[in-house]
Structures are given as structure tokens and as C-alpha cells.
Tab-separated table of C-alpha atoms and ligand atoms in Angstrom:
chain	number	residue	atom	x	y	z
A	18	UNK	CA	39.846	-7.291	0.020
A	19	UNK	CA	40.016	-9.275	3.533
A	20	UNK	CA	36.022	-8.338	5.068
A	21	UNK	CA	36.028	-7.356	8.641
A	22	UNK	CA	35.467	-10.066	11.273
A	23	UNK	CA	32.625	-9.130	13.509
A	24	UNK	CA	34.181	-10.146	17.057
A	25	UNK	CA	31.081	-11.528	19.276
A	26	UNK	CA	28.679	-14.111	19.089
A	27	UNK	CA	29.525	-15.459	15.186
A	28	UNK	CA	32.383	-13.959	13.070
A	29	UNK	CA	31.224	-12.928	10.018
A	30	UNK	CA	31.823	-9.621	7.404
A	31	UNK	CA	30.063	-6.916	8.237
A	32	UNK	CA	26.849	-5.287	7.514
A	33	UNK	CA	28.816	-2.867	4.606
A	34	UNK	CA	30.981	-5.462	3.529
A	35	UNK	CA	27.887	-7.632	2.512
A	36	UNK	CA	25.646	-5.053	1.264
A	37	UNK	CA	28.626	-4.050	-1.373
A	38	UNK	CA	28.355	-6.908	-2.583
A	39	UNK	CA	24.741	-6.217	-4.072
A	40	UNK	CA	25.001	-2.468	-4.976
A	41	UNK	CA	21.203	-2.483	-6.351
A	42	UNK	CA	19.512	-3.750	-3.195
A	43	UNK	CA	17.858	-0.871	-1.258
A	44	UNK	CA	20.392	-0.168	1.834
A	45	UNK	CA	17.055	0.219	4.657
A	46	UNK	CA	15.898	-3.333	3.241
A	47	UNK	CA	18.973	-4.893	3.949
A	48	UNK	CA	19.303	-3.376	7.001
A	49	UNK	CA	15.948	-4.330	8.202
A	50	UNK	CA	17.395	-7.645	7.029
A	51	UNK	CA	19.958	-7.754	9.651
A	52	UNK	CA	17.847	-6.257	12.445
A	53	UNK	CA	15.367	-9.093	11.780
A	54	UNK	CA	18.565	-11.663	12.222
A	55	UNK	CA	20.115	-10.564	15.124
A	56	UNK	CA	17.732	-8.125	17.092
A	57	UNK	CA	17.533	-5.584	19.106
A	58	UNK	CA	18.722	-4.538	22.887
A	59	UNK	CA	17.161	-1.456	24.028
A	60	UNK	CA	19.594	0.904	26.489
A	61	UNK	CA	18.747	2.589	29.527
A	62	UNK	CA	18.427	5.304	27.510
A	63	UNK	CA	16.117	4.300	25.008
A	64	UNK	CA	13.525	2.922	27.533
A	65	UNK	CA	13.157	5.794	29.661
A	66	UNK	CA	12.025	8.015	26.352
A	67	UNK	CA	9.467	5.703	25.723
A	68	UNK	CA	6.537	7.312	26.030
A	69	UNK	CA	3.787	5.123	26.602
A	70	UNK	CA	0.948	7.604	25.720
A	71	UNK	CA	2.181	7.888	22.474
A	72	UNK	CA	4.300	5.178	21.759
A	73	UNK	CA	2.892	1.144	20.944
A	74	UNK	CA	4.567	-0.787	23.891
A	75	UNK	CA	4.560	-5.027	23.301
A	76	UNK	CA	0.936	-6.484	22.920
A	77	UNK	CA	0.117	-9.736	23.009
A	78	UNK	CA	1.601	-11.501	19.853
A	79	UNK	CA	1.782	-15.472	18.622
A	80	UNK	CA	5.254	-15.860	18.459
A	81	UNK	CA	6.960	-15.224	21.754
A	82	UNK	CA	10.519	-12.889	21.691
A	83	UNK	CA	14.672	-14.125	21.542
A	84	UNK	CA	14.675	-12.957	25.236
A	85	UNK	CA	11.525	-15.347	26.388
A	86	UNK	CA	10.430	-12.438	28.687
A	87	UNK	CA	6.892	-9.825	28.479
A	88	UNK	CA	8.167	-6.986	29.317
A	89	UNK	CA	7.021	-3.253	28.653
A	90	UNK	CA	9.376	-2.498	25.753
A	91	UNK	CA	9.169	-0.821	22.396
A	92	UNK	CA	6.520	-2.863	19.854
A	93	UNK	CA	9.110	-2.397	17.079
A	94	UNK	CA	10.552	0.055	15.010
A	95	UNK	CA	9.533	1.936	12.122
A	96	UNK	CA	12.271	3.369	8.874
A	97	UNK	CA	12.920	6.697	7.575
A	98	UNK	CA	10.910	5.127	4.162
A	99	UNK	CA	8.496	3.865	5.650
A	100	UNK	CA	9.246	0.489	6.214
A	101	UNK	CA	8.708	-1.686	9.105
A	102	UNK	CA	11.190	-3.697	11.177
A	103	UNK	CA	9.571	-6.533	13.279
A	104	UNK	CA	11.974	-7.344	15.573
A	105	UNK	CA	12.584	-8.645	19.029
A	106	UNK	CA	14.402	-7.771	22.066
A	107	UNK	CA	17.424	-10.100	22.213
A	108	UNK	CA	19.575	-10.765	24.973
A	109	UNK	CA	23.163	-8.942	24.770
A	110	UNK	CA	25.013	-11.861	24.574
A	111	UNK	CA	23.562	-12.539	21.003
A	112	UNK	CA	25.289	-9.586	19.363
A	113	UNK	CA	21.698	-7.620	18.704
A	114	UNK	CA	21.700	-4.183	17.758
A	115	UNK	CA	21.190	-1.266	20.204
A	116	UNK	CA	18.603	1.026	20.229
A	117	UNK	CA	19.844	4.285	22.007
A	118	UNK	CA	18.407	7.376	22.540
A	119	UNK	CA	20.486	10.397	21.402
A	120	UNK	CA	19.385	14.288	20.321
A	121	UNK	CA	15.768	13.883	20.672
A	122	UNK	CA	15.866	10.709	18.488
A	123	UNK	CA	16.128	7.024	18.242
A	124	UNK	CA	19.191	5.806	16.628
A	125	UNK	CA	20.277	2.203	16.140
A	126	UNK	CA	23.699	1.273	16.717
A	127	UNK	CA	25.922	-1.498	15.588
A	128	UNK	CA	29.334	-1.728	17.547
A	129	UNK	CA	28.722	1.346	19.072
A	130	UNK	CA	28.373	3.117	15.853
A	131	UNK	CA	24.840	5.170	15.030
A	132	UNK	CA	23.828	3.617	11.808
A	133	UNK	CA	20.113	4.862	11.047
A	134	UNK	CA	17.692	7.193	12.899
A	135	UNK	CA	14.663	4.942	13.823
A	136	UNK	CA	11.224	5.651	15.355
A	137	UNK	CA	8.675	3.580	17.270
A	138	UNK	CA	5.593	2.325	16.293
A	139	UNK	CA	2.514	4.822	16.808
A	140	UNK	CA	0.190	3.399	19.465
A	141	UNK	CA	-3.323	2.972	18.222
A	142	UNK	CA	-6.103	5.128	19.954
A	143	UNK	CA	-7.957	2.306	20.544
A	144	UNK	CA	-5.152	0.175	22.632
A	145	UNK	CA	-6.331	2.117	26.284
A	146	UNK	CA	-9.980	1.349	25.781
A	147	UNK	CA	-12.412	-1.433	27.144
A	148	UNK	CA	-15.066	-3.473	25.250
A	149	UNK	CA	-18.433	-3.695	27.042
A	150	UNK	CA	-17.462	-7.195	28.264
A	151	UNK	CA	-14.727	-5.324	30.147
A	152	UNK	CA	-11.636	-6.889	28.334
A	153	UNK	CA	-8.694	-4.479	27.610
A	154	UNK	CA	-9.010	-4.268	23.569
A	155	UNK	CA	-5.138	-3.757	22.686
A	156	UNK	CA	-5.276	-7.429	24.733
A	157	UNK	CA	-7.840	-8.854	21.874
A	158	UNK	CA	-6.607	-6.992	18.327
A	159	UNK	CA	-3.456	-5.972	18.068
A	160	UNK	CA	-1.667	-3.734	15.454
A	161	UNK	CA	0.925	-2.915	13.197
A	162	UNK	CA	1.416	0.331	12.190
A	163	UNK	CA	-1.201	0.102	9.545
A	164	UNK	CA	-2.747	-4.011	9.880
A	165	UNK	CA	-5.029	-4.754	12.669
A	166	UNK	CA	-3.832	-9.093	14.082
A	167	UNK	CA	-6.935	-10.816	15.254
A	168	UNK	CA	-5.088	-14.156	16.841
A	169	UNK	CA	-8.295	-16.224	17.152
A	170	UNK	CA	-6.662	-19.095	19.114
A	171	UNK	CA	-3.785	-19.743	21.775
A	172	UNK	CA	-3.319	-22.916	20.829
A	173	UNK	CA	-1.913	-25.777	17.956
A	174	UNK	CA	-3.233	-29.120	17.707
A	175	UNK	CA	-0.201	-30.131	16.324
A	176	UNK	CA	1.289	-29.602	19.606
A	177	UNK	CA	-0.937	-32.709	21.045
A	178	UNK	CA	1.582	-35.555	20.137
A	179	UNK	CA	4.760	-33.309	20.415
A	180	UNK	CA	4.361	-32.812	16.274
A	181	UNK	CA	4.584	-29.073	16.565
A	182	UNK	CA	6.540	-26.831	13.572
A	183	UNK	CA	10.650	-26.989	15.184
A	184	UNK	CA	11.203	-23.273	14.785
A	185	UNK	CA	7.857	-22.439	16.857
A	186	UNK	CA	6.732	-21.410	20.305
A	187	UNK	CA	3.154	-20.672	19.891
A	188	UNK	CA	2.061	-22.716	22.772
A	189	UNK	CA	5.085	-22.029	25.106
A	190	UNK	CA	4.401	-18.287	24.771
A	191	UNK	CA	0.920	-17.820	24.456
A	192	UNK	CA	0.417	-19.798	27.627
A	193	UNK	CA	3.177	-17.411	29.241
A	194	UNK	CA	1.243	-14.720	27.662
A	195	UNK	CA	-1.959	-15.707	29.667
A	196	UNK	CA	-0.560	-16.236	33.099
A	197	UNK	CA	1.418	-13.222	32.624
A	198	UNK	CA	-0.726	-10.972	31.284
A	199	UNK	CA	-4.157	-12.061	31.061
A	200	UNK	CA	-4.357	-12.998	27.204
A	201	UNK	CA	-7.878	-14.597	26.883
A	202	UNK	CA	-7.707	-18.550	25.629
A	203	UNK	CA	-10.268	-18.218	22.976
A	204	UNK	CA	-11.559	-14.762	21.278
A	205	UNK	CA	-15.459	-14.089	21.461
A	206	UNK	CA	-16.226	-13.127	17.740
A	207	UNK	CA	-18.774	-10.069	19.170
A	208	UNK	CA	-15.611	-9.064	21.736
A	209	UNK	CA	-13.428	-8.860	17.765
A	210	UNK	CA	-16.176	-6.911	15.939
A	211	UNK	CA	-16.520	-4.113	18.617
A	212	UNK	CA	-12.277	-4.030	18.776
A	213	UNK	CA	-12.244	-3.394	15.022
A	214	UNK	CA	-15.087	-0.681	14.488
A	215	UNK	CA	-13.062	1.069	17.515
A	216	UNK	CA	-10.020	0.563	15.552
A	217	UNK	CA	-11.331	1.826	12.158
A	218	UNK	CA	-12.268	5.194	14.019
A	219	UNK	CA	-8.853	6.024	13.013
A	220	UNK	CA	-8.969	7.588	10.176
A	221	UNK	CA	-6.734	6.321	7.406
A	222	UNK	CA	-4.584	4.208	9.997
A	223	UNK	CA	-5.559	0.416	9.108
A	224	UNK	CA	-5.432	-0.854	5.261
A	225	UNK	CA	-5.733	-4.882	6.293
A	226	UNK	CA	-7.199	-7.145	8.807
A	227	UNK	CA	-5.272	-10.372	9.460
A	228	UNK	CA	-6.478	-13.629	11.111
A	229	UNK	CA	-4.431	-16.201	12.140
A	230	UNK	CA	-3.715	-19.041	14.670
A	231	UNK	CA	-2.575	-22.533	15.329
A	232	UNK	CA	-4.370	-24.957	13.682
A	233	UNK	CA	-7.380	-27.083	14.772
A	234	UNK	CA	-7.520	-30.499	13.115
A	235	UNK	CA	-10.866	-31.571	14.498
A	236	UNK	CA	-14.203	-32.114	12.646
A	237	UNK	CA	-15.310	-34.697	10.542
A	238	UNK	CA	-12.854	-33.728	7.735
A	239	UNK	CA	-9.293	-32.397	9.699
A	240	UNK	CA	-9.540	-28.965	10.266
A	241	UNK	CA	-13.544	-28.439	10.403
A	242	UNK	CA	-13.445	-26.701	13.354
A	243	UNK	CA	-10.612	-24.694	12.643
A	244	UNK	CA	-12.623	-23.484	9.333
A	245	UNK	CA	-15.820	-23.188	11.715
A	246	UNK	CA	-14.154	-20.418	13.624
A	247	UNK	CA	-12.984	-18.229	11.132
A	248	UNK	CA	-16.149	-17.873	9.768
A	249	UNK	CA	-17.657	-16.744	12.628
A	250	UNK	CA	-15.379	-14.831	13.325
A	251	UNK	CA	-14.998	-13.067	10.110
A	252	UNK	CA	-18.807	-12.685	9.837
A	253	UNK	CA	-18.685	-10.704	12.862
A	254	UNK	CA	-15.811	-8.548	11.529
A	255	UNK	CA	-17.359	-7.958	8.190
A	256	UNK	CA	-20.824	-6.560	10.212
A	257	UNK	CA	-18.187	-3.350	10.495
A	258	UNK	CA	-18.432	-2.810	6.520
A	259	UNK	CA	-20.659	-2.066	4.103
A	260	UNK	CA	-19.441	-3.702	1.228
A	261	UNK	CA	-19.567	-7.488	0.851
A	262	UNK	CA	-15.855	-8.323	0.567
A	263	UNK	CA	-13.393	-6.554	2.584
A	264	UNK	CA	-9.379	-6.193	2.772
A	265	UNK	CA	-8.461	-8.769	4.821
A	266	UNK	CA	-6.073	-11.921	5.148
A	267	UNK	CA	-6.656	-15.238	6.724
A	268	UNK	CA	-3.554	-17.360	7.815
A	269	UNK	CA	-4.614	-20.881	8.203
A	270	UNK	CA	-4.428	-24.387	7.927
A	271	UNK	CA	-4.351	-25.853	4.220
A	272	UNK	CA	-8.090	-26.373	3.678
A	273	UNK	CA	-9.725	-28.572	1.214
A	274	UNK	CA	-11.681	-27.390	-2.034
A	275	UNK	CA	-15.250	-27.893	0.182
A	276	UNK	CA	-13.438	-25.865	3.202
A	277	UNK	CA	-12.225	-22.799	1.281
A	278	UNK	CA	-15.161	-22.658	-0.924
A	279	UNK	CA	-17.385	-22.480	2.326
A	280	UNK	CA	-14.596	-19.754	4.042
A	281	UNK	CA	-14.832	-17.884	0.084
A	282	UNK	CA	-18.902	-17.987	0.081
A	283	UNK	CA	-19.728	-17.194	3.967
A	284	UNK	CA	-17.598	-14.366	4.394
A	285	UNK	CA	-16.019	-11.369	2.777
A	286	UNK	CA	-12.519	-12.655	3.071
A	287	UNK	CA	-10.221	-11.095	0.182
A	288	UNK	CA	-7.112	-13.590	0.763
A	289	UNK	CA	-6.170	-16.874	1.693
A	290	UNK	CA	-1.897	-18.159	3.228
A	291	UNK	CA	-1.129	-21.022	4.049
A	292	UNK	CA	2.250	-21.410	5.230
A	293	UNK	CA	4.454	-24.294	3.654
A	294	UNK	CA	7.217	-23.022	6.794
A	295	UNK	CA	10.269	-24.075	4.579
A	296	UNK	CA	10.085	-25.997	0.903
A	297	UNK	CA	11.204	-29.740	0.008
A	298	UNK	CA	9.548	-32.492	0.729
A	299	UNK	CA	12.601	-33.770	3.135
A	300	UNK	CA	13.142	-30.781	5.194
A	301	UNK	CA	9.196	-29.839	5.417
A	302	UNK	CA	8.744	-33.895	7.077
A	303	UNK	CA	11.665	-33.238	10.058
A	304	UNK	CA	10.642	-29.340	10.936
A	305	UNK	CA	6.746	-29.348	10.435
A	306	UNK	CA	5.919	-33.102	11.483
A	307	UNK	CA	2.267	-32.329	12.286
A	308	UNK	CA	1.463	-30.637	8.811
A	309	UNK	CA	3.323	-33.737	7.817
A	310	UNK	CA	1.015	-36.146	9.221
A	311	UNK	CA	-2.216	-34.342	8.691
A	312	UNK	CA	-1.642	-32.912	5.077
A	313	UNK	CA	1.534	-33.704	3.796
A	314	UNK	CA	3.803	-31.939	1.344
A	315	UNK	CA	2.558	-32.332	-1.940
A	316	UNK	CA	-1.255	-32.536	0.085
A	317	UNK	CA	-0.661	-29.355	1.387
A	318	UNK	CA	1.334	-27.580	-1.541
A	319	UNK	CA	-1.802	-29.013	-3.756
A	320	UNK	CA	-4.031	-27.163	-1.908
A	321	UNK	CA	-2.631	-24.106	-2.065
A	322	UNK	CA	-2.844	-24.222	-5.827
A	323	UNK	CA	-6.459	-25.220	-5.631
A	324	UNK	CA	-7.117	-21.889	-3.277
A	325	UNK	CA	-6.393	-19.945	-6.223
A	326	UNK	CA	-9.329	-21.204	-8.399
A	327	UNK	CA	-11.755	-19.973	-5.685
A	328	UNK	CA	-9.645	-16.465	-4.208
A	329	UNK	CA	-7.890	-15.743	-7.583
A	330	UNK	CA	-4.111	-15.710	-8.485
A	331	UNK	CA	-2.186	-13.078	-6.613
A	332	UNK	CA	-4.637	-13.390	-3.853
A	333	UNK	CA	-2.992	-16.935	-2.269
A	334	UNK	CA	0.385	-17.413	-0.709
A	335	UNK	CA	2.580	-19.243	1.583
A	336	UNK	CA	5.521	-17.988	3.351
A	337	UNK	CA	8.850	-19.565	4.327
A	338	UNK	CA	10.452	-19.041	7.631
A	339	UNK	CA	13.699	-18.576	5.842
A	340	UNK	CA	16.717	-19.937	7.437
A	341	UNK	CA	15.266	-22.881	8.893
A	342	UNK	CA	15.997	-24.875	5.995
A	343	UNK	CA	19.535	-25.266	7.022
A	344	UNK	CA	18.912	-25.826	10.797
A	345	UNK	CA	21.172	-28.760	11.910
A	346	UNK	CA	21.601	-32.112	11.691
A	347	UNK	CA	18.920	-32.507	8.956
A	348	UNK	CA	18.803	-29.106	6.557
A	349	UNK	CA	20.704	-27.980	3.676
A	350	UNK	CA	24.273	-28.736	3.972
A	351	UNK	CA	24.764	-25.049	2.778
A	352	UNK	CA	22.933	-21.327	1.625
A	353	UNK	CA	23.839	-21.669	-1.792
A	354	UNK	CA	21.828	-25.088	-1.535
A	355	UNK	CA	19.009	-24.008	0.011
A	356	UNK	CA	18.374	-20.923	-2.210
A	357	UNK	CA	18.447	-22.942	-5.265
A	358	UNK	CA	15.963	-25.388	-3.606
A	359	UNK	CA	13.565	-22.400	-2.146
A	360	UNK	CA	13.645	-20.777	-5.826
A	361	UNK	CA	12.741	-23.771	-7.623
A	362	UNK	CA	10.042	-24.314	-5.298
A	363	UNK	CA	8.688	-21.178	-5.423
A	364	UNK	CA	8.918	-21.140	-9.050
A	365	UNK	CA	6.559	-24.266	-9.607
A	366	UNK	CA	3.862	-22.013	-6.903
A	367	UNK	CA	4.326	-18.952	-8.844
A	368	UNK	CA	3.739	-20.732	-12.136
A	369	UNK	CA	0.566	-22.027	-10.905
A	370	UNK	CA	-0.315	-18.364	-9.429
A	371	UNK	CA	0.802	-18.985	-5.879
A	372	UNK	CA	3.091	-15.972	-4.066
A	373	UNK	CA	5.490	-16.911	-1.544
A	374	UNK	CA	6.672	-14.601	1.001
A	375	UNK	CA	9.401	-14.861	3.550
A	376	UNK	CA	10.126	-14.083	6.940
A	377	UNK	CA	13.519	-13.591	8.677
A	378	UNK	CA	13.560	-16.754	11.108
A	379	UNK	CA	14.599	-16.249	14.995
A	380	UNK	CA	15.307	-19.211	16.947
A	381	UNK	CA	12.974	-18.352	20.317
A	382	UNK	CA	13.583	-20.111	23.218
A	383	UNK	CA	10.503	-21.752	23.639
A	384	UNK	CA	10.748	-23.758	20.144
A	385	UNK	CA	12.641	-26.982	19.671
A	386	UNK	CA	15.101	-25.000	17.590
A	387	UNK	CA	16.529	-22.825	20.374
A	388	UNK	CA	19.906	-23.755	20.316
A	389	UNK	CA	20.557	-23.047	16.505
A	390	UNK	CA	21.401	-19.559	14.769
A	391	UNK	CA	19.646	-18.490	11.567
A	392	UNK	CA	21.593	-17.407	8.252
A	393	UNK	CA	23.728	-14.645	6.836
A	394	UNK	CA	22.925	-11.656	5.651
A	395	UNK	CA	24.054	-12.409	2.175
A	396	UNK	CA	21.512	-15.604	1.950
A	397	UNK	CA	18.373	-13.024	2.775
A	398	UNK	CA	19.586	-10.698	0.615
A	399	UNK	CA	19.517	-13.046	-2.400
A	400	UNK	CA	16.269	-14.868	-1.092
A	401	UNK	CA	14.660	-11.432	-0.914
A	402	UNK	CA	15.446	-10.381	-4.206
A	403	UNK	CA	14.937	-13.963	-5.960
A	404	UNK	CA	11.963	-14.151	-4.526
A	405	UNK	CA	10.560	-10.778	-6.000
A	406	UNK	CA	12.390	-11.576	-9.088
A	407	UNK	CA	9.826	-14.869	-9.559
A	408	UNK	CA	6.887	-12.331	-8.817
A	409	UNK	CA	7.754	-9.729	-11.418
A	410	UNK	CA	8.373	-12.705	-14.085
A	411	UNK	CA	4.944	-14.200	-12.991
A	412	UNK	CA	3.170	-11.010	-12.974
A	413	UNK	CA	1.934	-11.911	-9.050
A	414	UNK	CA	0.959	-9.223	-7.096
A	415	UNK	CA	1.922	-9.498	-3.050
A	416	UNK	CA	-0.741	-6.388	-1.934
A	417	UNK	CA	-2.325	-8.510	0.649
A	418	UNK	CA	1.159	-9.261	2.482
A	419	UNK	CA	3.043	-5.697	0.947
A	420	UNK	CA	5.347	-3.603	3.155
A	421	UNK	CA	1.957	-1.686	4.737
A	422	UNK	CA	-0.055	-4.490	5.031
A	423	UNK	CA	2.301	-6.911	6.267
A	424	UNK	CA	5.489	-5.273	7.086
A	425	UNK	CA	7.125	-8.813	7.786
A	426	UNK	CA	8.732	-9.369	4.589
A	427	UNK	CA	12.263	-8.326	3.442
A	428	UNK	CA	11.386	-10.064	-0.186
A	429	UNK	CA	7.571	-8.323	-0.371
A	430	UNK	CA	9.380	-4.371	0.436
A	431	UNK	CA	11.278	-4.989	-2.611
A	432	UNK	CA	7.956	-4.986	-4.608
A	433	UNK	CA	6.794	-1.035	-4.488
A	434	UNK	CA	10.139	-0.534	-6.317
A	435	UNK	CA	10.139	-2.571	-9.105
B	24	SF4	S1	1.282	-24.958	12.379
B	24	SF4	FE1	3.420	-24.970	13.044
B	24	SF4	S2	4.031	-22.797	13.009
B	24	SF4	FE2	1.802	-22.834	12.967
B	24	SF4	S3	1.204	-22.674	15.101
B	24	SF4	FE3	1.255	-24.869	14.634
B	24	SF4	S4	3.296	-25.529	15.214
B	24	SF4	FE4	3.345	-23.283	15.117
């Protein structure tokens, strides 16, 4: 059978075409899949039944969006099961979906076609109220529909001597994100505890608190300070519970032994990611130079098999910003390539009781890797389902980065239904 062309921005089959191909992969997954690729474009329509009392309009985030713009839209969009689609508002001309508003509800349309009834995400009671230091709290913590974000920095180091991660725009848009809208540099950790015991008011809303930001290499061993922060920070947070340890993920740098035993002892942090961005050696030296130069490869994949000694297997991951592997001159010549390489990696984590996670990656305009266009819709289909494969034959659990938690990761819905 000849697959339909898709006419605009790339040709490629279609959304049915490539989902037949895989008859045992949940249709919403994949489709949240595809959203995540090519993004959304909200109509006339669609914005003016927004409404903001009610529905979670965009907060300050660390990533900035395909369209480079702040602008009052839609957070994201939630799935008849459940699930969560993180996705951006892309510019027309990149062949995004459309979110339309027809019949009292959402719908997303591809080539004019209603595909799926959507909703938007819930906006947290908390997001119109003040701390006592007078700072707008949805500008401080934001949320997912059930994870509270606590971005504890605007800044990378790695930035410094133009060795930022290709695929980013952390300092591009969070300094866009300041002028524009007030986003504070640096969070005060007494500002973050007040935001989260407002938050918890909620009742049963929130199941995970997640820290992360660019990384700090200074100190007398690289990434001191960075360490320094997060405990304060999370000993402020954890002033909220009662019980020593509580659910929570930290996103960080790749500390040493001496650095994550003092983050595992001080505070009542559950689980520990450090993010590898894409696997090999090779490709991991030309897209993340500064984790190159500060850590290295093996340095930094070693250290993410010594975090599980101290948080535990199934409690320490890394996550791939899949696609980026194959961005040009210097990636994989081709998907089938890369998969096989991303497997095997993962593989030798998972053995040694590492998860790895993946995200959907969207070239941003602020990030080196502007210019490029991420993968098919066949290549996250099979690196969502070989990833959970590796999982299930390694007996790792992903609850700290699941489809509530998290939300961000086609590979991690797959796990409540196996
Ligand atoms: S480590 Fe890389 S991905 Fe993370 S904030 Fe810095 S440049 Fe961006």
C-alpha cells in the first residue's frame, strides 16, 4: 500500500498510516507522540473559550516554546485517559496541529480533520495568590496537572564559554522570561516553602515535587554550589511535611559520591536524574560540550550508577532528548541507527539499575539547533516502547517520572499498562 504524503512542511505518511504499523501501541500515546513533534496552533476559536479562571494559562517554564513568544495561551492539554500532552504553540508554517473549539469542547485537528476531544490543564488554586514577600506564586512554582516545578535557577554555567547543551534555550528564554514577565533570577528557599504548603491545600491535586535548573559548576569540587542550593532549598520544602522523606525529584548536575550522599543525608529527597541529553560517547561530546568538559561521558554515566547505591535502584534516571541524536552534520546517519545505539545504552544503565526516560525533542528558536527538525513518528514509537521493554526485563520501576508525576514521557505512559 502507497502511505499518504502529508503536503506541508515535511512529506511523510500519516499519523494512521504509521500507527498501523504497530497495532499494540496505545493510539492516545502515539498521538501524544505526534503532538509533542509537531505542536500545536491554537484558533481564534480556541483562545477566546479559554477561560482564565478556570483554565492554567502559560507560567513561567525552563525551556522556552517553537514560537519564541510569552503569550497568554493554553498551558497544555490534557487526554481522554488521562494522559498529559506537553506541548508548545508552534508557528503555522511548521505543520502543528490545531486546537479548535467546537460543541462546547476542545478538539484537535490534523488537516482540518477533528481527531480527539482534548481539555486544558486545570489551573491550580494557588496560581492567583501572593506570598508575604509580595511575589505572584504561579511566577515561583509552577504546575502540572498533578507535579508542582520549583526551577531554582535562570541560569547554566555551561553557557559561560558558549558550551551550552545544542538543543537548549534555557538562558535565551528565561532571560526573555524576566524582562517580559517578571520571572525572579534566583528563588528565595522561604518564598518556595510558603508556594508549596499553599499548593498542597489542594486536596489530592499534587503527587510529586520536582527541582531542577541549569547547572552551577562552582565550589571547590565542580558543582558545590549547585549541590549547596538544593539543599536549602529542599530543607525548606520538606518543613511542609511531617515525615522525613518526601515524594519528590531533583534534576541536576551529575554529582559525585560525597555530593549525593550530602543531598541523600540533609534532605528528604526520594529521587535523583541526571540527564545524559542523548547516549554515545561521540554524539554526547558535539551536543552537550559543557557536560563534556566538566564530567564527561563515561564521568557522568559513572555517576549515575553510583547514585543508585545511595537513592536505590528504580529511584535514579536520566532522560534522552530523543531525536537529537540524529541532528545534522554530526548525528546518526539514520533512526534505525540511533535506536539501536539508544537501546544498547540504556540497556548497560538498566542493568546496573539506572531508568532512562525520554522526551520528544523540539528544536526552539533560541537553541543552537533551531534550524533542524526532530524525527518521525515511527522512531518514537519504537523508542517508547523499547525503552519500556528494557524496564519490564529489568524489573525498574519509573514512579518518580510516571505519566502523573511527570507527564513528559511517551516511553514512561507505556508503563501503567504493562
Ligand atoms: S545542562 Fe544543558 S540542557 Fe541543562 S540547562 Fe545547561 S545547557 Fe541546558
Amino acid at each position: 500500500m502507497v502511505a499518504l504524503l502529508k503536503p506541508a512542511y515535511r512529506a511523510e505518511p500519516s499519523f494512521e498510516d504509521v500507527l498501523a504499523r504497530y497495532p499494540r501501541f496505545p493510539r492516545l500515546v502515539a498521538l501524544k507522540i505526534d503532538v509533542q513533534r509537531r505542536g500545536v496552533h491554537y484558533t481564534e476559536r480556541a483562545e477566546k473559550a479559554v477561560d482564565p479562571a478556570r483554565h492554567q494559562l502559560r507560567s513561567p517554564y525552563i525551556f522556552g516554546s517553537r514560537d519564541g513568544a510569552i503569550k497568554p495561551l493554553p498551558e497544555s492539554l490534557l487526554l481522554r485517559d488521562g494522559g498529559t500532552i506537553l506541548v508548545d504553540p508552534t508557528p503555522l508554517a511548521q505543520d502543528p496541529y490545531v486546537v479548535d473549539y467546537e460543541d462546547g469542547r476542545f478538539v484537535l485537528l490534523d488537516d482540518g480533520r477533528a481527531v480527539e476531544e482534548i481539555d486544558l490543564w486545570p489551573k491550580p488554586a494557588y496560581y492567583d495568590k501572593l506570598t508575604t514577600s509580595g511575589i505572584k506564586m504561579s511566577l515561583l512554582v509552577t504546575a502540572r496537572p498533578q507535579r508542582l516545578n520549583v526551577f531554582q535557577s535562570s541560569y547554566c554555567q555551561f553557557w559561560v564559554d558558549d558550551k551550552g547543551c545544542k538543543f537548549c534555550d534555557i538562558v535565551t528564554h528565561t532571560k526573555q522570561q524576566r524582562d517580559e514577565i517578571g520571572v525572579p533570577n534566583r528563588l528565595r528557599p522561604e518564598d518556595i516553602a510558603e508556594v508549596i504548603a499553599e499548593a498542597l491545600k489542594e486536596p489530592g491535586r499534587f503527587s510529586n515535587i520536582c527541582l531542577t535548573s541549569g547547572s552551577v559548576v562552582k565550589g571547590p569540587e565542580v558543582f558545590d554550589q549547585e549541590v549547596d542550593f538544593y539543599i536549602e532549598l529542599l530543607q525548606a520544602i520538606g518543613t511542609n511535611f511531617k515525615t522525613r522523606r518526601f515524594p519528590s525529584q531533583l534534576i541536576a548536575s551529575a554529582f559525585n559520591e560525597r555530593q549525593l550522599a550530602r543531598l541523600y543525608e540533609n534532605t528528604g529527597l526520594t529521587s535523583y536524574t541526571s540527564d545524559l541529553e542523548v547516549f554515545t560517547a561521540d554524539k554526547f561530546d558535539w551536543i552537550c560540550p559543557g557536560k563534556a568538559k566538566w564530567v564527561g561521558y563515561a564521568g557522568w554515566r559513572d555517576r549515575l550508577i553510583g547514585a543508585v547505591d545511595i537513592f536505590g535502584r528504580g529511584n535514579v534516571g536520566t532522560c534522552i532528548v530523543a531525536g537529537a541524536e540524529l541532528a545534522k552534520p554530526y548525528g546518526f546517519a539514520n533512526e534505525d541507527e540511533a535506536i539501536k545505539a539508544d537501546l544498547e545504552e540504556a540497556e548497560y544503565l538498566a542493568e546496573r539499575g539506572v531508568t532512562t526516560v525520554s522526551i520528544v525533542w523540539v528544536p526552539r528558536p533560541g537553541s543552537a539547533f533551531h534550524d533542524q527538525v526532530n524525527a518521525s513518528l515511527d522512531y518514537y514509537i519504537r523508542l517508547a516502547q523499547g525503552l519500556q521493554d528494557l524496564r519490564a526485563r529489568y524489573g525498574l520501576s519509573v514512579d518518580f517520572d510516571d505519566y502523573r508525576r511527570c507527564g513528559n514521557h511517551p516511553d514512561s505512559d507505556l508503563a501503567r499498562l504493562q
